[in-house]
Amino acid sequence: MATKPFYNQPCARIFAGLLAAVTMASWASVNAQVNQVDTKSQTAAPPKFIKAQDAGQFKIQGTGKPFQPSGLASSEKPYDKTRAIIRSDDRIPMISRKYPWSAIGRIVGESTDGSPYTCTGTLIAENIVLTNSHCVIDPQTHQLSKKVTFLPNVINRELQDDNDVALAEKVLYGTDFTNDKITNQTNDWALIQLNKPIGRKYGYLGWKSLPSSTLIKNQKKFIFVGYSGDFPNPKKSGYDFLSAGPGWTASFQEGCSILRDEQNILLHDCDTTSGSSGGPIIGVINGQPYIVALNNAEFKRRDGSAVVNLAVKIDVLDRLSREN
């Protein structure tokens, strides 16, 4: 994470070259991992892509309030009491099938050249998943993905029900990465309309667009969940039961912070890496889980070490839900 001198720099110095070095964390090969998931059994035409200015073609049924199905138990922690792994790493495996963790899943996409990639997404309505634009559009080529699949609550490469794997029918995206870097960053959000209303079974999270001052004031109060490409390591002591390897079980981090707001971009210290793009930064408000920001990128030093992570504000969801 970033050092104190970095955060003490004036805004102009922080952003001088920062966005040029931003790493969009999902567009990397996942090698053979993706091939071991039976997503090819479902065939479908490429999803219909809709620009933000044409949002009227995309209906959002969600109201911003969380939904827990009546038959689905809830848990404040992402693990069963009988199997918790808490080490020096800030992240622990999300191995709970209970709500709200049930509403978070792994996105497996296929780019135009056929190469696979992964991201994280969260149900915010019975058939709507929130993620990043760069999880459905290649920022370098500006090409739209040929196929986008959502695997809800996958743990150690296992699903509750293989029939719940859902395909994207429509995608509403905030940017195609042809604008300036600030505009691309602040609009790096996307909504995926699924071909199945699996949120009725898995539930969905609410969202709250809070002022940056409120987010920053609540230090070490937020939760981050993402299917990170470096986590979990089954060779680590106590993780041997997660034999599917990195990226196939989500990581959970409690106590991370929104550090500041720079040019409408949120800087945060949650632990992230490839695959965690689109992961929700969650605040528990009046006992209910709400997405308060959307992880999307990291700023690295020249040696490759992370300095700070970036997140997208979610006030766009308020606007879109009002328009619907």
PDB file of C-alpha atoms in Angstrom:
ATOM      1  CA  MET A   1       0.000   0.000   0.000  1.00  0.00           C
ATOM      2  CA  ALA A   2       1.019   3.617  -0.351  1.00  0.00           C
ATOM      3  CA  THR A   3       3.428   5.300   1.988  1.00  0.00           C
ATOM      4  CA  LYS A   4       2.561   8.437   3.914  1.00  0.00           C
ATOM      5  CA  PRO A   5       4.774  10.724   1.796  1.00  0.00           C
ATOM      6  CA  PHE A   6       2.760   9.742  -1.272  1.00  0.00           C
ATOM      7  CA  TYR A   7      -0.497  10.890   0.280  1.00  0.00           C
ATOM      8  CA  ASN A   8       1.001  14.116   1.488  1.00  0.00           C
ATOM      9  CA  GLN A   9       1.827  15.204  -2.039  1.00  0.00           C
ATOM     10  CA  PRO A  10      -0.353  17.915  -3.618  1.00  0.00           C
ATOM     11  CA  CYS A  11      -3.051  16.763  -6.021  1.00  0.00           C
ATOM     12  CA  ALA A  12      -1.192  17.953  -9.105  1.00  0.00           C
ATOM     13  CA  ARG A  13       1.884  15.922  -8.237  1.00  0.00           C
ATOM     14  CA  ILE A  14      -0.153  12.840  -7.382  1.00  0.00           C
ATOM     15  CA  PHE A  15      -1.946  12.870 -10.698  1.00  0.00           C
ATOM     16  CA  ALA A  16       1.071  13.845 -12.801  1.00  0.00           C
ATOM     17  CA  GLY A  17       1.464  10.550 -14.611  1.00  0.00           C
ATOM     18  CA  LEU A  18      -0.709   8.585 -12.210  1.00  0.00           C
ATOM     19  CA  LEU A  19      -3.464   7.667 -14.611  1.00  0.00           C
ATOM     20  CA  ALA A  20      -0.951   6.890 -17.330  1.00  0.00           C
ATOM     21  CA  ALA A  21       0.316   4.140 -15.047  1.00  0.00           C
ATOM     22  CA  VAL A  22      -3.043   2.816 -13.952  1.00  0.00           C
ATOM     23  CA  THR A  23      -3.361  -0.937 -14.296  1.00  0.00           C
ATOM     24  CA  MET A  24      -6.780  -2.259 -15.201  1.00  0.00           C
ATOM     25  CA  ALA A  25      -6.523  -5.409 -13.194  1.00  0.00           C
ATOM     26  CA  SER A  26      -8.593  -7.914 -15.129  1.00  0.00           C
ATOM     27  CA  TRP A  27      -7.248  -8.035 -18.683  1.00  0.00           C
ATOM     28  CA  ALA A  28      -4.684 -10.741 -18.109  1.00  0.00           C
ATOM     29  CA  SER A  29      -4.744 -14.330 -19.196  1.00  0.00           C
ATOM     30  CA  VAL A  30      -6.112 -16.778 -16.675  1.00  0.00           C
ATOM     31  CA  ASN A  31      -4.456 -19.635 -18.545  1.00  0.00           C
ATOM     32  CA  ALA A  32      -6.021 -23.067 -17.958  1.00  0.00           C
ATOM     33  CA  GLN A  33      -8.128 -22.000 -15.008  1.00  0.00           C
ATOM     34  CA  VAL A  34     -11.014 -20.749 -17.115  1.00  0.00           C
ATOM     35  CA  ASN A  35     -11.053 -23.884 -19.231  1.00  0.00           C
ATOM     36  CA  GLN A  36     -11.893 -25.935 -16.149  1.00  0.00           C
ATOM     37  CA  VAL A  37     -15.240 -24.189 -15.740  1.00  0.00           C
ATOM     38  CA  ASP A  38     -18.052 -25.486 -17.912  1.00  0.00           C
ATOM     39  CA  THR A  39     -19.200 -22.155 -19.276  1.00  0.00           C
ATOM     40  CA  LYS A  40     -19.082 -23.272 -22.903  1.00  0.00           C
ATOM     41  CA  SER A  41     -22.076 -25.544 -22.370  1.00  0.00           C
ATOM     42  CA  GLN A  42     -24.281 -22.485 -22.684  1.00  0.00           C
ATOM     43  CA  THR A  43     -24.243 -21.016 -26.158  1.00  0.00           C
ATOM     44  CA  ALA A  44     -25.583 -17.584 -26.888  1.00  0.00           C
ATOM     45  CA  ALA A  45     -25.152 -14.653 -29.192  1.00  0.00           C
ATOM     46  CA  PRO A  46     -22.837 -11.885 -27.937  1.00  0.00           C
ATOM     47  CA  PRO A  47     -24.594  -9.577 -25.487  1.00  0.00           C
ATOM     48  CA  LYS A  48     -26.165  -6.369 -26.713  1.00  0.00           C
ATOM     49  CA  PHE A  49     -23.949  -3.467 -25.670  1.00  0.00           C
ATOM     50  CA  ILE A  50     -25.584  -0.158 -24.755  1.00  0.00           C
ATOM     51  CA  LYS A  51     -23.791   3.144 -24.237  1.00  0.00           C
ATOM     52  CA  ALA A  52     -24.512   5.158 -21.106  1.00  0.00           C
ATOM     53  CA  GLN A  53     -26.222   7.893 -23.111  1.00  0.00           C
ATOM     54  CA  ASP A  54     -28.707   5.280 -24.343  1.00  0.00           C
ATOM     55  CA  ALA A  55     -29.473   3.991 -20.849  1.00  0.00           C
ATOM     56  CA  GLY A  56     -33.216   4.113 -21.546  1.00  0.00           C
ATOM     57  CA  GLN A  57     -32.769   0.819 -23.385  1.00  0.00           C
ATOM     58  CA  PHE A  58     -31.570  -0.835 -20.177  1.00  0.00           C
ATOM     59  CA  LYS A  59     -34.061  -1.372 -17.368  1.00  0.00           C
ATOM     60  CA  ILE A  60     -32.867  -1.495 -13.761  1.00  0.00           C
ATOM     61  CA  GLN A  61     -35.341  -3.173 -11.457  1.00  0.00           C
ATOM     62  CA  GLY A  62     -33.274  -2.529  -8.329  1.00  0.00           C
ATOM     63  CA  THR A  63     -34.057   0.327  -5.956  1.00  0.00           C
ATOM     64  CA  GLY A  64     -30.755   0.443  -4.109  1.00  0.00           C
ATOM     65  CA  LYS A  65     -32.072  -1.625  -1.213  1.00  0.00           C
ATOM     66  CA  PRO A  66     -30.536  -4.990  -0.303  1.00  0.00           C
ATOM     67  CA  PHE A  67     -32.580  -8.160  -0.707  1.00  0.00           C
ATOM     68  CA  GLN A  68     -32.133 -11.354   1.297  1.00  0.00           C
ATOM     69  CA  PRO A  69     -34.280 -14.301   0.126  1.00  0.00           C
ATOM     70  CA  SER A  70     -36.513 -15.657   2.869  1.00  0.00           C
ATOM     71  CA  GLY A  71     -34.962 -19.121   2.739  1.00  0.00           C
ATOM     72  CA  LEU A  72     -31.346 -17.954   2.719  1.00  0.00           C
ATOM     73  CA  ALA A  73     -29.506 -17.547   6.013  1.00  0.00           C
ATOM     74  CA  SER A  74     -27.232 -14.572   6.600  1.00  0.00           C
ATOM     75  CA  SER A  75     -23.800 -14.263   8.151  1.00  0.00           C
ATOM     76  CA  GLU A  76     -21.699 -11.255   9.104  1.00  0.00           C
ATOM     77  CA  LYS A  77     -18.536 -13.223   8.369  1.00  0.00           C
ATOM     78  CA  PRO A  78     -17.534 -14.925   5.099  1.00  0.00           C
ATOM     79  CA  TYR A  79     -16.715 -18.258   6.715  1.00  0.00           C
ATOM     80  CA  ASP A  80     -18.203 -20.865   8.993  1.00  0.00           C
ATOM     81  CA  LYS A  81     -17.093 -20.737  12.604  1.00  0.00           C
ATOM     82  CA  THR A  82     -15.620 -24.203  12.221  1.00  0.00           C
ATOM     83  CA  ARG A  83     -13.292 -23.166   9.415  1.00  0.00           C
ATOM     84  CA  ALA A  84     -11.879 -19.691   9.768  1.00  0.00           C
ATOM     85  CA  ILE A  85      -8.409 -18.824   8.526  1.00  0.00           C
ATOM     86  CA  ILE A  86      -7.068 -15.625   9.987  1.00  0.00           C
ATOM     87  CA  ARG A  87      -3.349 -15.096   9.512  1.00  0.00           C
ATOM     88  CA  SER A  88      -1.128 -12.095   8.983  1.00  0.00           C
ATOM     89  CA  ASP A  89      -2.624 -11.529   5.516  1.00  0.00           C
ATOM     90  CA  ASP A  90      -5.394  -8.924   5.608  1.00  0.00           C
ATOM     91  CA  ARG A  91      -7.409 -11.156   3.285  1.00  0.00           C
ATOM     92  CA  ILE A  92      -9.185 -14.349   4.213  1.00  0.00           C
ATOM     93  CA  PRO A  93     -11.131 -16.751   1.978  1.00  0.00           C
ATOM     94  CA  MET A  94     -14.807 -16.053   1.402  1.00  0.00           C
ATOM     95  CA  ILE A  95     -16.159 -19.568   1.897  1.00  0.00           C
ATOM     96  CA  SER A  96     -19.708 -18.827   3.034  1.00  0.00           C
ATOM     97  CA  ARG A  97     -22.824 -19.678   1.024  1.00  0.00           C
ATOM     98  CA  LYS A  98     -24.844 -17.298   3.177  1.00  0.00           C
ATOM     99  CA  TYR A  99     -26.113 -13.817   2.366  1.00  0.00           C
ATOM    100  CA  PRO A 100     -24.697 -11.290   1.491  1.00  0.00           C
ATOM    101  CA  TRP A 101     -21.625 -13.200   0.272  1.00  0.00           C
ATOM    102  CA  SER A 102     -23.898 -15.321  -1.908  1.00  0.00           C
ATOM    103  CA  ALA A 103     -24.577 -12.290  -4.127  1.00  0.00           C
ATOM    104  CA  ILE A 104     -20.935 -11.833  -5.182  1.00  0.00           C
ATOM    105  CA  GLY A 105     -19.531 -13.853  -8.058  1.00  0.00           C
ATOM    106  CA  ARG A 106     -16.822 -14.376 -10.607  1.00  0.00           C
ATOM    107  CA  ILE A 107     -17.103 -12.961 -14.110  1.00  0.00           C
ATOM    108  CA  VAL A 108     -15.526 -15.017 -16.879  1.00  0.00           C
ATOM    109  CA  GLY A 109     -15.307 -13.206 -20.193  1.00  0.00           C
ATOM    110  CA  GLU A 110     -14.104 -13.937 -23.685  1.00  0.00           C
ATOM    111  CA  SER A 111     -12.452 -11.162 -25.675  1.00  0.00           C
ATOM    112  CA  THR A 112     -12.751 -10.759 -29.438  1.00  0.00           C
ATOM    113  CA  ASP A 113      -9.620 -12.822 -30.070  1.00  0.00           C
ATOM    114  CA  GLY A 114     -10.999 -15.671 -27.958  1.00  0.00           C
ATOM    115  CA  SER A 115      -8.720 -15.146 -24.952  1.00  0.00           C
ATOM    116  CA  PRO A 116     -10.353 -15.509 -21.518  1.00  0.00           C
ATOM    117  CA  TYR A 117     -10.200 -13.080 -18.620  1.00  0.00           C
ATOM    118  CA  THR A 118     -11.807 -12.764 -15.205  1.00  0.00           C
ATOM    119  CA  CYS A 119     -13.314 -10.060 -13.017  1.00  0.00           C
ATOM    120  CA  THR A 120     -15.618  -9.763 -10.026  1.00  0.00           C
ATOM    121  CA  GLY A 121     -19.270  -8.767 -10.070  1.00  0.00           C
ATOM    122  CA  THR A 122     -22.121  -8.276  -7.605  1.00  0.00           C
ATOM    123  CA  LEU A 123     -25.844  -8.791  -7.973  1.00  0.00           C
ATOM    124  CA  ILE A 124     -27.720  -5.534  -7.316  1.00  0.00           C
ATOM    125  CA  ALA A 125     -31.091  -6.752  -8.633  1.00  0.00           C
ATOM    126  CA  GLU A 126     -32.555 -10.135  -9.478  1.00  0.00           C
ATOM    127  CA  ASN A 127     -30.866 -10.160 -12.908  1.00  0.00           C
ATOM    128  CA  ILE A 128     -28.403  -7.240 -12.808  1.00  0.00           C
ATOM    129  CA  VAL A 129     -24.678  -7.463 -11.967  1.00  0.00           C
ATOM    130  CA  LEU A 130     -22.481  -4.442 -11.222  1.00  0.00           C
ATOM    131  CA  THR A 131     -18.867  -4.513 -12.445  1.00  0.00           C
ATOM    132  CA  ASN A 132     -16.366  -2.371 -14.405  1.00  0.00           C
ATOM    133  CA  SER A 133     -16.506  -1.282 -18.031  1.00  0.00           C
ATOM    134  CA  HIS A 134     -13.045  -2.748 -18.541  1.00  0.00           C
ATOM    135  CA  CYS A 135     -14.513  -6.118 -17.563  1.00  0.00           C
ATOM    136  CA  VAL A 136     -16.639  -6.085 -20.721  1.00  0.00           C
ATOM    137  CA  ILE A 137     -14.548  -3.888 -23.061  1.00  0.00           C
ATOM    138  CA  ASP A 138     -10.815  -4.118 -23.747  1.00  0.00           C
ATOM    139  CA  PRO A 139      -9.402  -0.687 -22.775  1.00  0.00           C
ATOM    140  CA  GLN A 140      -6.541  -1.020 -25.276  1.00  0.00           C
ATOM    141  CA  THR A 141      -8.448  -2.164 -28.379  1.00  0.00           C
ATOM    142  CA  HIS A 142     -11.879  -0.779 -27.388  1.00  0.00           C
ATOM    143  CA  GLN A 143     -13.373  -4.063 -28.588  1.00  0.00           C
ATOM    144  CA  LEU A 144     -16.474  -5.485 -26.890  1.00  0.00           C
ATOM    145  CA  SER A 145     -16.355  -8.926 -25.321  1.00  0.00           C
ATOM    146  CA  LYS A 146     -17.856 -11.804 -27.284  1.00  0.00           C
ATOM    147  CA  LYS A 147     -19.197 -13.528 -24.188  1.00  0.00           C
ATOM    148  CA  VAL A 148     -19.635 -12.634 -20.521  1.00  0.00           C
ATOM    149  CA  THR A 149     -20.591 -15.253 -17.929  1.00  0.00           C
ATOM    150  CA  PHE A 150     -21.433 -14.789 -14.240  1.00  0.00           C
ATOM    151  CA  LEU A 151     -20.684 -17.560 -11.735  1.00  0.00           C
ATOM    152  CA  PRO A 152     -22.472 -16.709  -8.470  1.00  0.00           C
ATOM    153  CA  ASN A 153     -20.755 -17.417  -5.150  1.00  0.00           C
ATOM    154  CA  VAL A 154     -18.171 -19.774  -6.637  1.00  0.00           C
ATOM    155  CA  ILE A 155     -16.004 -21.326  -3.905  1.00  0.00           C
ATOM    156  CA  ASN A 156     -13.012 -23.504  -4.748  1.00  0.00           C
ATOM    157  CA  ARG A 157     -14.342 -23.759  -8.323  1.00  0.00           C
ATOM    158  CA  GLU A 158     -17.635 -25.132  -7.004  1.00  0.00           C
ATOM    159  CA  LEU A 159     -21.116 -23.656  -7.425  1.00  0.00           C
ATOM    160  CA  GLN A 160     -24.236 -24.357  -5.436  1.00  0.00           C
ATOM    161  CA  ASP A 161     -25.898 -25.341  -8.696  1.00  0.00           C
ATOM    162  CA  ASP A 162     -24.310 -25.451 -12.155  1.00  0.00           C
ATOM    163  CA  ASN A 163     -27.672 -24.416 -13.590  1.00  0.00           C
ATOM    164  CA  ASP A 164     -27.237 -21.006 -11.943  1.00  0.00           C
ATOM    165  CA  VAL A 165     -24.379 -20.010 -14.248  1.00  0.00           C
ATOM    166  CA  ALA A 166     -25.815 -17.016 -16.099  1.00  0.00           C
ATOM    167  CA  LEU A 167     -24.962 -15.331 -19.395  1.00  0.00           C
ATOM    168  CA  ALA A 168     -25.002 -11.636 -20.212  1.00  0.00           C
ATOM    169  CA  GLU A 169     -27.859 -10.617 -22.502  1.00  0.00           C
ATOM    170  CA  LYS A 170     -27.325  -6.862 -22.339  1.00  0.00           C
ATOM    171  CA  VAL A 171     -24.477  -4.707 -21.069  1.00  0.00           C
ATOM    172  CA  LEU A 172     -24.754  -1.023 -20.188  1.00  0.00           C
ATOM    173  CA  TYR A 173     -21.294   0.527 -20.013  1.00  0.00           C
ATOM    174  CA  GLY A 174     -19.994   3.867 -18.805  1.00  0.00           C
ATOM    175  CA  THR A 175     -16.977   4.229 -21.106  1.00  0.00           C
ATOM    176  CA  ASP A 176     -15.315   2.589 -24.098  1.00  0.00           C
ATOM    177  CA  PHE A 177     -11.951   4.116 -23.068  1.00  0.00           C
ATOM    178  CA  THR A 178     -11.716   6.530 -25.985  1.00  0.00           C
ATOM    179  CA  ASN A 179     -11.998   9.613 -23.746  1.00  0.00           C
ATOM    180  CA  ASP A 180      -9.394  11.326 -21.584  1.00  0.00           C
ATOM    181  CA  LYS A 181      -7.951   9.337 -18.685  1.00  0.00           C
ATOM    182  CA  ILE A 182      -9.960  11.085 -15.967  1.00  0.00           C
ATOM    183  CA  THR A 183     -13.247  10.546 -17.824  1.00  0.00           C
ATOM    184  CA  ASN A 184     -12.401   6.908 -18.500  1.00  0.00           C
ATOM    185  CA  GLN A 185     -11.560   6.339 -14.843  1.00  0.00           C
ATOM    186  CA  THR A 186     -14.648   7.980 -13.363  1.00  0.00           C
ATOM    187  CA  ASN A 187     -16.932   6.122 -15.782  1.00  0.00           C
ATOM    188  CA  ASP A 188     -15.388   2.675 -15.434  1.00  0.00           C
ATOM    189  CA  TRP A 189     -18.642   0.987 -14.459  1.00  0.00           C
ATOM    190  CA  ALA A 190     -20.918  -1.466 -16.224  1.00  0.00           C
ATOM    191  CA  LEU A 191     -24.225  -3.197 -15.577  1.00  0.00           C
ATOM    192  CA  ILE A 192     -24.801  -6.701 -16.911  1.00  0.00           C
ATOM    193  CA  GLN A 193     -28.321  -7.973 -17.521  1.00  0.00           C
ATOM    194  CA  LEU A 194     -28.339 -11.741 -17.040  1.00  0.00           C
ATOM    195  CA  ASN A 195     -30.460 -14.322 -18.809  1.00  0.00           C
ATOM    196  CA  LYS A 196     -31.636 -15.697 -15.442  1.00  0.00           C
ATOM    197  CA  PRO A 197     -33.114 -13.946 -12.367  1.00  0.00           C
ATOM    198  CA  ILE A 198     -30.677 -15.663 -10.009  1.00  0.00           C
ATOM    199  CA  GLY A 199     -30.883 -12.785  -7.531  1.00  0.00           C
ATOM    200  CA  ARG A 200     -34.158 -14.289  -6.324  1.00  0.00           C
ATOM    201  CA  LYS A 201     -32.121 -17.225  -5.021  1.00  0.00           C
ATOM    202  CA  TYR A 202     -28.801 -15.603  -4.078  1.00  0.00           C
ATOM    203  CA  GLY A 203     -30.096 -12.210  -3.009  1.00  0.00           C
ATOM    204  CA  TYR A 204     -28.539  -8.918  -3.973  1.00  0.00           C
ATOM    205  CA  LEU A 205     -26.774  -6.027  -2.325  1.00  0.00           C
ATOM    206  CA  GLY A 206     -28.052  -2.512  -2.030  1.00  0.00           C
ATOM    207  CA  TRP A 207     -26.058   0.560  -2.913  1.00  0.00           C
ATOM    208  CA  LYS A 208     -25.623   3.963  -1.293  1.00  0.00           C
ATOM    209  CA  SER A 209     -23.952   6.918  -2.935  1.00  0.00           C
ATOM    210  CA  LEU A 210     -22.395   8.625   0.072  1.00  0.00           C
ATOM    211  CA  PRO A 211     -20.472  11.925   0.047  1.00  0.00           C
ATOM    212  CA  SER A 212     -16.719  11.462  -0.245  1.00  0.00           C
ATOM    213  CA  SER A 213     -16.299  13.228   3.090  1.00  0.00           C
ATOM    214  CA  THR A 214     -18.435  10.558   4.765  1.00  0.00           C
ATOM    215  CA  LEU A 215     -16.492   7.727   3.139  1.00  0.00           C
ATOM    216  CA  ILE A 216     -13.139   9.223   4.105  1.00  0.00           C
ATOM    217  CA  LYS A 217     -14.241   9.916   7.667  1.00  0.00           C
ATOM    218  CA  ASN A 218     -15.118   6.263   8.260  1.00  0.00           C
ATOM    219  CA  GLN A 219     -11.597   4.871   8.282  1.00  0.00           C
ATOM    220  CA  LYS A 220     -11.110   1.085   8.507  1.00  0.00           C
ATOM    221  CA  LYS A 221     -14.859   0.541   8.302  1.00  0.00           C
ATOM    222  CA  PHE A 222     -15.249  -1.002   4.851  1.00  0.00           C
ATOM    223  CA  ILE A 223     -15.201  -4.521   3.454  1.00  0.00           C
ATOM    224  CA  PHE A 224     -13.770  -5.586   0.115  1.00  0.00           C
ATOM    225  CA  VAL A 225     -14.474  -8.825  -1.735  1.00  0.00           C
ATOM    226  CA  GLY A 226     -12.829  -9.863  -4.991  1.00  0.00           C
ATOM    227  CA  TYR A 227     -11.760 -12.919  -6.956  1.00  0.00           C
ATOM    228  CA  SER A 228      -8.088 -11.963  -6.903  1.00  0.00           C
ATOM    229  CA  GLY A 229      -5.715 -13.811  -9.208  1.00  0.00           C
ATOM    230  CA  ASP A 230      -3.094 -14.265  -6.481  1.00  0.00           C
ATOM    231  CA  PHE A 231      -5.443 -15.615  -3.800  1.00  0.00           C
ATOM    232  CA  PRO A 232      -5.794 -18.102  -2.201  1.00  0.00           C
ATOM    233  CA  ASN A 233      -2.512 -19.975  -2.345  1.00  0.00           C
ATOM    234  CA  PRO A 234      -3.284 -23.653  -1.606  1.00  0.00           C
ATOM    235  CA  LYS A 235       0.364 -24.184  -0.641  1.00  0.00           C
ATOM    236  CA  LYS A 236      -0.040 -21.861   2.309  1.00  0.00           C
ATOM    237  CA  SER A 237      -0.546 -23.548   5.655  1.00  0.00           C
ATOM    238  CA  GLY A 238      -4.256 -23.939   6.346  1.00  0.00           C
ATOM    239  CA  TYR A 239      -5.318 -23.259   2.760  1.00  0.00           C
ATOM    240  CA  ASP A 240      -4.760 -26.764   1.393  1.00  0.00           C
ATOM    241  CA  PHE A 241      -8.510 -27.435   1.170  1.00  0.00           C
ATOM    242  CA  LEU A 242      -8.786 -24.647  -1.416  1.00  0.00           C
ATOM    243  CA  SER A 243      -7.198 -26.896  -4.016  1.00  0.00           C
ATOM    244  CA  ALA A 244      -8.654 -25.103  -7.058  1.00  0.00           C
ATOM    245  CA  GLY A 245      -6.016 -22.433  -6.585  1.00  0.00           C
ATOM    246  CA  PRO A 246      -5.909 -18.656  -7.018  1.00  0.00           C
ATOM    247  CA  GLY A 247      -8.947 -16.879  -8.407  1.00  0.00           C
ATOM    248  CA  TRP A 248     -11.429 -19.645  -7.643  1.00  0.00           C
ATOM    249  CA  THR A 249     -12.317 -18.482  -4.147  1.00  0.00           C
ATOM    250  CA  ALA A 250     -12.948 -14.830  -3.389  1.00  0.00           C
ATOM    251  CA  SER A 251     -10.844 -12.934  -0.885  1.00  0.00           C
ATOM    252  CA  PHE A 252     -12.472 -10.971   1.921  1.00  0.00           C
ATOM    253  CA  GLN A 253     -10.865  -8.016   3.662  1.00  0.00           C
ATOM    254  CA  GLU A 254     -12.419  -6.220   6.594  1.00  0.00           C
ATOM    255  CA  GLY A 255     -11.249  -2.832   7.812  1.00  0.00           C
ATOM    256  CA  CYS A 256     -10.050  -1.077   4.673  1.00  0.00           C
ATOM    257  CA  SER A 257     -10.495   2.628   3.978  1.00  0.00           C
ATOM    258  CA  ILE A 258     -11.341   5.219   1.369  1.00  0.00           C
ATOM    259  CA  LEU A 259      -8.322   7.499   1.696  1.00  0.00           C
ATOM    260  CA  ARG A 260      -9.232  10.528  -0.368  1.00  0.00           C
ATOM    261  CA  ASP A 261     -11.055  11.893  -3.395  1.00  0.00           C
ATOM    262  CA  GLU A 262      -8.913  13.216  -6.243  1.00  0.00           C
ATOM    263  CA  GLN A 263     -10.703  14.731  -9.245  1.00  0.00           C
ATOM    264  CA  ASN A 264     -13.773  12.604  -8.506  1.00  0.00           C
ATOM    265  CA  ILE A 265     -11.667   9.446  -8.245  1.00  0.00           C
ATOM    266  CA  LEU A 266     -11.650   7.533  -4.959  1.00  0.00           C
ATOM    267  CA  LEU A 267      -8.321   6.268  -3.617  1.00  0.00           C
ATOM    268  CA  HIS A 268      -8.489   3.275  -1.273  1.00  0.00           C
ATOM    269  CA  ASP A 269      -6.216   0.822   0.536  1.00  0.00           C
ATOM    270  CA  CYS A 270      -8.122  -2.445   0.093  1.00  0.00           C
ATOM    271  CA  ASP A 271      -5.914  -5.318  -1.089  1.00  0.00           C
ATOM    272  CA  THR A 272      -6.513  -5.966  -4.781  1.00  0.00           C
ATOM    273  CA  THR A 273      -4.892  -7.616  -7.772  1.00  0.00           C
ATOM    274  CA  SER A 274      -5.770  -9.094 -11.161  1.00  0.00           C
ATOM    275  CA  GLY A 275      -9.301 -10.519 -11.145  1.00  0.00           C
ATOM    276  CA  SER A 276     -10.603  -8.289  -8.365  1.00  0.00           C
ATOM    277  CA  SER A 277     -11.695  -5.528 -10.738  1.00  0.00           C
ATOM    278  CA  GLY A 278     -15.397  -4.871 -10.315  1.00  0.00           C
ATOM    279  CA  GLY A 279     -15.305  -6.021  -6.712  1.00  0.00           C
ATOM    280  CA  PRO A 280     -17.594  -4.190  -4.281  1.00  0.00           C
ATOM    281  CA  ILE A 281     -16.382  -1.979  -1.475  1.00  0.00           C
ATOM    282  CA  ILE A 282     -19.097  -2.591   1.092  1.00  0.00           C
ATOM    283  CA  GLY A 283     -20.336  -0.567   4.024  1.00  0.00           C
ATOM    284  CA  VAL A 284     -22.654  -2.020   6.644  1.00  0.00           C
ATOM    285  CA  ILE A 285     -25.292   0.648   7.272  1.00  0.00           C
ATOM    286  CA  ASN A 286     -27.996   0.064   9.881  1.00  0.00           C
ATOM    287  CA  GLY A 287     -27.051  -3.591   9.827  1.00  0.00           C
ATOM    288  CA  GLN A 288     -27.505  -3.963   6.063  1.00  0.00           C
ATOM    289  CA  PRO A 289     -24.836  -4.401   3.350  1.00  0.00           C
ATOM    290  CA  TYR A 290     -24.511  -1.636   0.771  1.00  0.00           C
ATOM    291  CA  ILE A 291     -22.028  -1.121  -2.021  1.00  0.00           C
ATOM    292  CA  VAL A 292     -20.437   2.298  -1.483  1.00  0.00           C
ATOM    293  CA  ALA A 293     -17.746   2.199  -4.186  1.00  0.00           C
ATOM    294  CA  LEU A 294     -16.486  -0.012  -6.995  1.00  0.00           C
ATOM    295  CA  ASN A 295     -12.852  -1.152  -7.153  1.00  0.00           C
ATOM    296  CA  ASN A 296     -11.355  -0.809 -10.605  1.00  0.00           C
ATOM    297  CA  ALA A 297      -7.622  -0.171 -10.855  1.00  0.00           C
ATOM    298  CA  GLU A 298      -4.294   0.243  -9.140  1.00  0.00           C
ATOM    299  CA  PHE A 299      -1.430   2.679  -9.476  1.00  0.00           C
ATOM    300  CA  LYS A 300       1.999   1.059  -9.465  1.00  0.00           C
ATOM    301  CA  ARG A 301       5.574   2.192  -9.102  1.00  0.00           C
ATOM    302  CA  ARG A 302       8.018   1.467 -11.896  1.00  0.00           C
ATOM    303  CA  ASP A 303       9.199  -1.634 -10.049  1.00  0.00           C
ATOM    304  CA  GLY A 304       5.650  -3.005 -10.172  1.00  0.00           C
ATOM    305  CA  SER A 305       4.822  -2.558  -6.499  1.00  0.00           C
ATOM    306  CA  ALA A 306       1.401  -1.126  -5.706  1.00  0.00           C
ATOM    307  CA  VAL A 307       1.102   2.404  -4.377  1.00  0.00           C
ATOM    308  CA  VAL A 308      -2.628   2.927  -4.161  1.00  0.00           C
ATOM    309  CA  ASN A 309      -5.842   1.460  -5.513  1.00  0.00           C
ATOM    310  CA  LEU A 310      -8.594   3.363  -7.284  1.00  0.00           C
ATOM    311  CA  ALA A 311     -12.362   3.087  -7.100  1.00  0.00           C
ATOM    312  CA  VAL A 312     -15.367   4.421  -8.968  1.00  0.00           C
ATOM    313  CA  LYS A 313     -18.172   6.354  -7.316  1.00  0.00           C
ATOM    314  CA  ILE A 314     -21.613   4.775  -7.702  1.00  0.00           C
ATOM    315  CA  ASP A 315     -23.857   7.829  -7.885  1.00  0.00           C
ATOM    316  CA  VAL A 316     -24.587   6.800 -11.476  1.00  0.00           C
ATOM    317  CA  LEU A 317     -26.799   4.028 -10.066  1.00  0.00           C
ATOM    318  CA  ASP A 318     -29.036   6.615  -8.432  1.00  0.00           C
ATOM    319  CA  ARG A 319     -29.426   8.445 -11.718  1.00  0.00           C
ATOM    320  CA  LEU A 320     -30.133   5.299 -13.693  1.00  0.00           C
ATOM    321  CA  SER A 321     -32.692   3.967 -11.222  1.00  0.00           C
ATOM    322  CA  ARG A 322     -34.542   7.298 -11.258  1.00  0.00           C
ATOM    323  CA  GLU A 323     -34.645   7.288 -15.046  1.00  0.00           C
ATOM    324  CA  ASN A 324     -36.198   3.849 -14.971  1.00  0.00           C
TER     325      ASN A 324
END
